[in-house]
Short mmCIF file of C-alpha atoms in Angstrom, two decimals:
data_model
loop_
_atom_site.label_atom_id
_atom_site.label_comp_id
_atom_site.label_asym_id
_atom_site.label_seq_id
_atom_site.Cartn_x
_atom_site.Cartn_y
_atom_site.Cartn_z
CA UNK V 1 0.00 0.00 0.00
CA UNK V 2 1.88 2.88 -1.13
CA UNK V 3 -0.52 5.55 0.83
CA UNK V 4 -2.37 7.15 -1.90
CA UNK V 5 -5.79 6.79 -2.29
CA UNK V 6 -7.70 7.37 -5.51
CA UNK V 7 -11.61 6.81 -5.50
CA UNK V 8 -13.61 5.40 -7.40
CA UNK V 9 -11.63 2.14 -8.44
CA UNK V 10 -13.98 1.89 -11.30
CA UNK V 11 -16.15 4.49 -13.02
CA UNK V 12 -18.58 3.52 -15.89
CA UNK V 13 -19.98 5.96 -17.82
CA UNK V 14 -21.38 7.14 -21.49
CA UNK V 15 -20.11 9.70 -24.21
CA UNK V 16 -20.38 12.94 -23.42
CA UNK V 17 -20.71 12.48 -19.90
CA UNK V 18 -18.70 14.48 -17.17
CA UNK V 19 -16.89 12.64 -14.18
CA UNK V 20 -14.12 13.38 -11.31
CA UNK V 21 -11.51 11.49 -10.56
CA UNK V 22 -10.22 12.06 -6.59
CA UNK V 23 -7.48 11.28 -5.45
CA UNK V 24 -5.65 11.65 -1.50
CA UNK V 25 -1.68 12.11 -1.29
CA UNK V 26 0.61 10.23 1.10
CA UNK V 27 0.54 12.35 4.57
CA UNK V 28 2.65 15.01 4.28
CA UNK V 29 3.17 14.91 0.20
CA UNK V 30 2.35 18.46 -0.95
CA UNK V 31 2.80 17.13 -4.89
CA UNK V 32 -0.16 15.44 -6.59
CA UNK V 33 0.44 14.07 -10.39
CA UNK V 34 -2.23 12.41 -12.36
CA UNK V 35 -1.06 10.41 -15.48
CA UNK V 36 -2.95 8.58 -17.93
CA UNK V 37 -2.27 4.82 -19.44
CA UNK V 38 -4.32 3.78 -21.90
CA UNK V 39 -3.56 1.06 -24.80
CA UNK V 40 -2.21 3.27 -27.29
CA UNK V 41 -0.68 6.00 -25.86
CA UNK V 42 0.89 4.22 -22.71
CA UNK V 43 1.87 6.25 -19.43
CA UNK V 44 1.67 9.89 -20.20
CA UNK V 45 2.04 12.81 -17.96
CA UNK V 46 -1.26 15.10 -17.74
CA UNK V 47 -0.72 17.83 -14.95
CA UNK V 48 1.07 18.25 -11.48
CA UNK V 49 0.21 20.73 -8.64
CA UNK V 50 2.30 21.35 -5.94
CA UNK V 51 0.19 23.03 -2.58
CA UNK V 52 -2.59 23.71 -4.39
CA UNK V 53 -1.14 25.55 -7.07
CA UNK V 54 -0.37 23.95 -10.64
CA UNK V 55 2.91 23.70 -11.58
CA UNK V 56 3.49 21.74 -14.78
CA UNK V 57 0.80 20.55 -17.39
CA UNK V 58 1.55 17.34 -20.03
CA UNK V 59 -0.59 16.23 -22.56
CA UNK V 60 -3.51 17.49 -21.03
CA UNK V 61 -6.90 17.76 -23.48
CA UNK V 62 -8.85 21.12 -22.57
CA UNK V 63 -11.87 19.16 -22.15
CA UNK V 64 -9.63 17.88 -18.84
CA UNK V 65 -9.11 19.91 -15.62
CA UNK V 66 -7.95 19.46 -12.26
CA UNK V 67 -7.29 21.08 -8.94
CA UNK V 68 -5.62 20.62 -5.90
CA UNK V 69 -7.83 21.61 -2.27
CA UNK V 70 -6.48 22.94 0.72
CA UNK V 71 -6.00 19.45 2.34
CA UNK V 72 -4.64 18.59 -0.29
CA UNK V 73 -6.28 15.93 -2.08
CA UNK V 74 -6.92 16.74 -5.82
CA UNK V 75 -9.51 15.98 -8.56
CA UNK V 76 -8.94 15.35 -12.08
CA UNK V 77 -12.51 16.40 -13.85
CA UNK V 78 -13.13 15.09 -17.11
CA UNK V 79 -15.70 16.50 -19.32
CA UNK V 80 -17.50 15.69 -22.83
CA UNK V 81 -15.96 12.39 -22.71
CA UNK V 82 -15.42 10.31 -25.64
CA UNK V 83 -14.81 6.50 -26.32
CA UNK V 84 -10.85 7.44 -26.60
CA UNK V 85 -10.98 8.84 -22.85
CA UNK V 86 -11.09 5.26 -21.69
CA UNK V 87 -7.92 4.40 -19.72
CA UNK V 88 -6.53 3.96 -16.32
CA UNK V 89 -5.72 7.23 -14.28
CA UNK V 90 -3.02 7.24 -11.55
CA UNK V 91 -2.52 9.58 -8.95
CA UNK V 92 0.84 10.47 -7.50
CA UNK V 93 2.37 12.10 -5.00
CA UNK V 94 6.15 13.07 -3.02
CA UNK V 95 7.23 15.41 -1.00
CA UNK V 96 9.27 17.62 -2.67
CA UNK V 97 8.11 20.41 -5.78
CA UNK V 98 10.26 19.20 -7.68
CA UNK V 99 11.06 15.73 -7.08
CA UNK V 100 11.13 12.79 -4.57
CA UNK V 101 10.18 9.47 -5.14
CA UNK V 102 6.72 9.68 -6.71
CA UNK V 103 4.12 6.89 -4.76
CA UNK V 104 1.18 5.86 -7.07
CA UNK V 105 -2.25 5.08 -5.73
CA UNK V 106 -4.04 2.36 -7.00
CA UNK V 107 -5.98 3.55 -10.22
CA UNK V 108 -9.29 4.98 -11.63
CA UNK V 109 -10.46 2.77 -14.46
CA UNK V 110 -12.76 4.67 -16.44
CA UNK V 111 -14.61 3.07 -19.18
CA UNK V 112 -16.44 4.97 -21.50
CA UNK V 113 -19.39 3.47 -23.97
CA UNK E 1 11.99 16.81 -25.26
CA UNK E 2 13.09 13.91 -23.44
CA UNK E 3 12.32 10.27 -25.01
CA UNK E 4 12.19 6.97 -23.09
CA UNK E 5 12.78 3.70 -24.97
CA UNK E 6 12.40 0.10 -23.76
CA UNK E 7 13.18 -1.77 -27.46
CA UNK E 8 12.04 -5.48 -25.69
CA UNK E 9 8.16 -5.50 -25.52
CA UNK E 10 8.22 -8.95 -24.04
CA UNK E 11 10.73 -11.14 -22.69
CA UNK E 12 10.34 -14.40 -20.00
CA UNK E 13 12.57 -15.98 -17.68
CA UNK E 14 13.12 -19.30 -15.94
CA UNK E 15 12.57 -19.12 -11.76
CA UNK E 16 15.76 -18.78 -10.35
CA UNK E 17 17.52 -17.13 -13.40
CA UNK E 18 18.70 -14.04 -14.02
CA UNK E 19 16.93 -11.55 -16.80
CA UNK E 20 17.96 -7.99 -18.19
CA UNK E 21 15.35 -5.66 -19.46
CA UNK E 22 17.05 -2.83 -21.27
CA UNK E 23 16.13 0.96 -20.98
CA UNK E 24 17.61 3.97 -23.08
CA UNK E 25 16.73 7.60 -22.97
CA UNK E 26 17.42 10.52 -24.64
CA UNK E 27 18.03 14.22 -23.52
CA UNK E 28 20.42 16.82 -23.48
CA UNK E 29 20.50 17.70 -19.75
CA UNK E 30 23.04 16.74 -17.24
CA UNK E 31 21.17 16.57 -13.67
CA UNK E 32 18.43 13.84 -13.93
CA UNK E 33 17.40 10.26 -12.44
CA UNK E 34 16.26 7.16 -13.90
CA UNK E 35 13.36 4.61 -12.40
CA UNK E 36 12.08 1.12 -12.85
CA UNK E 37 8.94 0.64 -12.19
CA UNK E 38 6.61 -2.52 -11.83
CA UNK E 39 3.03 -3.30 -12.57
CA UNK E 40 1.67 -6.36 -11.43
CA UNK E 41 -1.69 -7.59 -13.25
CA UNK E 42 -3.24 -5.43 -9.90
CA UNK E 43 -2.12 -2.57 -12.27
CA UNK E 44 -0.61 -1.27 -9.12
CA UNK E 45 2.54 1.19 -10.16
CA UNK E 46 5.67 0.03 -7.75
CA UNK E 47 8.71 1.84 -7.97
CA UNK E 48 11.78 -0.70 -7.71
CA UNK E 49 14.59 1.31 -8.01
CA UNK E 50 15.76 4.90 -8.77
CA UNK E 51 19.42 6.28 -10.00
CA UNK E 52 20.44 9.48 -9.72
CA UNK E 53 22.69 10.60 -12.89
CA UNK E 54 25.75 12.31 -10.76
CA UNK E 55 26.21 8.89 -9.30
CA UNK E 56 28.45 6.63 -10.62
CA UNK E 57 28.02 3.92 -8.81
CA UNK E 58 24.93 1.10 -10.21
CA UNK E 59 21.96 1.27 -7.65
CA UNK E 60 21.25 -1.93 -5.97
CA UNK E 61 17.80 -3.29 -4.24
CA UNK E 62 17.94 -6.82 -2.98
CA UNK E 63 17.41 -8.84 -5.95
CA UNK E 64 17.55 -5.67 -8.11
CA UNK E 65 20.37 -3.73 -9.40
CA UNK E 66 20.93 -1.80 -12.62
CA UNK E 67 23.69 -1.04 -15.04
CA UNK E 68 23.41 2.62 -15.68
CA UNK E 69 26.10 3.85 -18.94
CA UNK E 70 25.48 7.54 -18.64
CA UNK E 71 27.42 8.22 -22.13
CA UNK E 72 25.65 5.87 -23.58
CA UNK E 73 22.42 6.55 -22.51
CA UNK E 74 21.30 2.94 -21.38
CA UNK E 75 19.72 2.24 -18.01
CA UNK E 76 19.08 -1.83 -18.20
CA UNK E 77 17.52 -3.56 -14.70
CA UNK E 78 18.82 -6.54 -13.78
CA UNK E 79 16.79 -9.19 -11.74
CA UNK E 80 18.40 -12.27 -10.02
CA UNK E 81 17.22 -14.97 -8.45
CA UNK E 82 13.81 -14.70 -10.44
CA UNK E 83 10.45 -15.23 -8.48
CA UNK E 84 7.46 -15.97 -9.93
CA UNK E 85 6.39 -12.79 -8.35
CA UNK E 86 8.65 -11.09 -10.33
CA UNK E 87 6.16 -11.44 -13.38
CA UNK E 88 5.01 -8.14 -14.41
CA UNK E 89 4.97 -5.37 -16.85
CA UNK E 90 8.17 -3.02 -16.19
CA UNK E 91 8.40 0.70 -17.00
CA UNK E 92 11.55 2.68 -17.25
CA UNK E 93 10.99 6.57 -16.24
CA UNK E 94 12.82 9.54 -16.45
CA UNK E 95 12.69 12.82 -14.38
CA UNK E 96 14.79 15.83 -15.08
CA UNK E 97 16.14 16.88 -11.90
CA UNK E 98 15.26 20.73 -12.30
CA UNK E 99 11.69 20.26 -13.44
CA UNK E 100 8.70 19.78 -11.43
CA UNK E 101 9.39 16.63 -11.12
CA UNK E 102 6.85 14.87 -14.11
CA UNK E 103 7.75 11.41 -15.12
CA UNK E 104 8.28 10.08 -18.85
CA UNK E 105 7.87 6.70 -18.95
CA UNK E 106 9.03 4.20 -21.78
CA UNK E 107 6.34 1.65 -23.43
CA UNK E 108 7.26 -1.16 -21.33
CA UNK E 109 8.50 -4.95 -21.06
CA UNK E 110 6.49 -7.23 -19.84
CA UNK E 111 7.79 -10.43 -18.09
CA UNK E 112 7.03 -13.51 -17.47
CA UNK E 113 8.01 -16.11 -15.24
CA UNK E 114 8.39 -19.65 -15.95
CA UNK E 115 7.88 -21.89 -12.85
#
């Protein structure tokens, strides 16, 4: 159990739709990353914050956004979905801005139809 | 940009033996570290082992150790003693040590384990 916590484990839903993705940091992590793996594009970076502010953004569609709360667990929203959006989302999170070993939570598998 | 490459989309491995999954990467900086990473079938994302690139010496976990050839851009893991728990699909990463800290992750290697 690496500490994070990402909820739900498994999200069902239908094109065009709009869901969040939530995720908790390790205590004491003030960096959350979310990434995206999916079939054909693999692992890809999509955004980091660092204490609630963002501070690098990937591959990121605009149709995607996220934040970072004052407790510091974040949400990755995801809006006018399509059949392509389907993939497994990871949360991440260390210690420092910049760096530190980066702990993955378990997963958000979101399947769209 | 940097580029992660992991050229071996599959390779397997007797228990007990010892198998190297090879890594290169590409980038013009100086200051960066490497990662392997492990997914079991829980889809799970375990780190396994990191290198930093001002080190010379090969990192080392248990079973675990890697051959990192800074010049040449190759960062292969090697795992001894194979376990069938070893069987898993392996990412090599990359982080640029002045960023923010974002992995880039090759496509990786999955292994398996013959009992």
């Amino acid at each position: 159990d690496s500490g994070v916590t990402q909820t739900p484990k498994h999200l069902i839903t239908a094109t065009g739709q709009r869901v969040t993705l939530r995720c908790s940091p390790r205590s004491g992590d003030l960096s959350v990353y979310w990434y995206q793996q999916s079939l054909d594009q693999g692992l890809q970076f999509l955004i980091q914050y660092y204490n609630g502010e963002e501070r690098a953004k990937g591959n990121i569609l605009e149709r995607f956004s996220a934040q970072q709360f004052p407790d510091l667990h974040s949400e990755l929203n995801l809006s006018s979905l399509e059949l392509g959006d389907s993939a497994l989302y990871f949360c991440a999170s260390s210690v420092w801005r910049g760096g530190g070993e980066q702990y993955f939570g378990p997963g958000t598998r979101l399947t769209v139809t | 940009a940097q580029t992660v490459t992991q050229s071996q989309p599959e390779m397997s491995v007797q228990e007990a033996e010892t198998v190297t999954l090879s890594c290169t990467y590409d980038t013009s900086e100086s200051d960066y570290y490497l990662f392997w990473y492990k997914q079991p079938p829980s889809r799970q994302m375990i780190l396994v082992i990191r290198q930093e690139a001002y080190k010379q010496q090969n990192a080392t976990e248990n079973r675990f150790s890697v051959n990192f050839q800074k010049a040449a851009k190759s960062f292969s893991l090697k795992i001894s003693d194979s376990q069938l728990g070893d069987a898993a699909m392996y990412f090599c990463a990359y982080r640029s040590a002045p960023s923010y800290g974002k992995l880039t992750f090759g496509q990786g290697t999955i292994l398996t384990v013959h009992p």
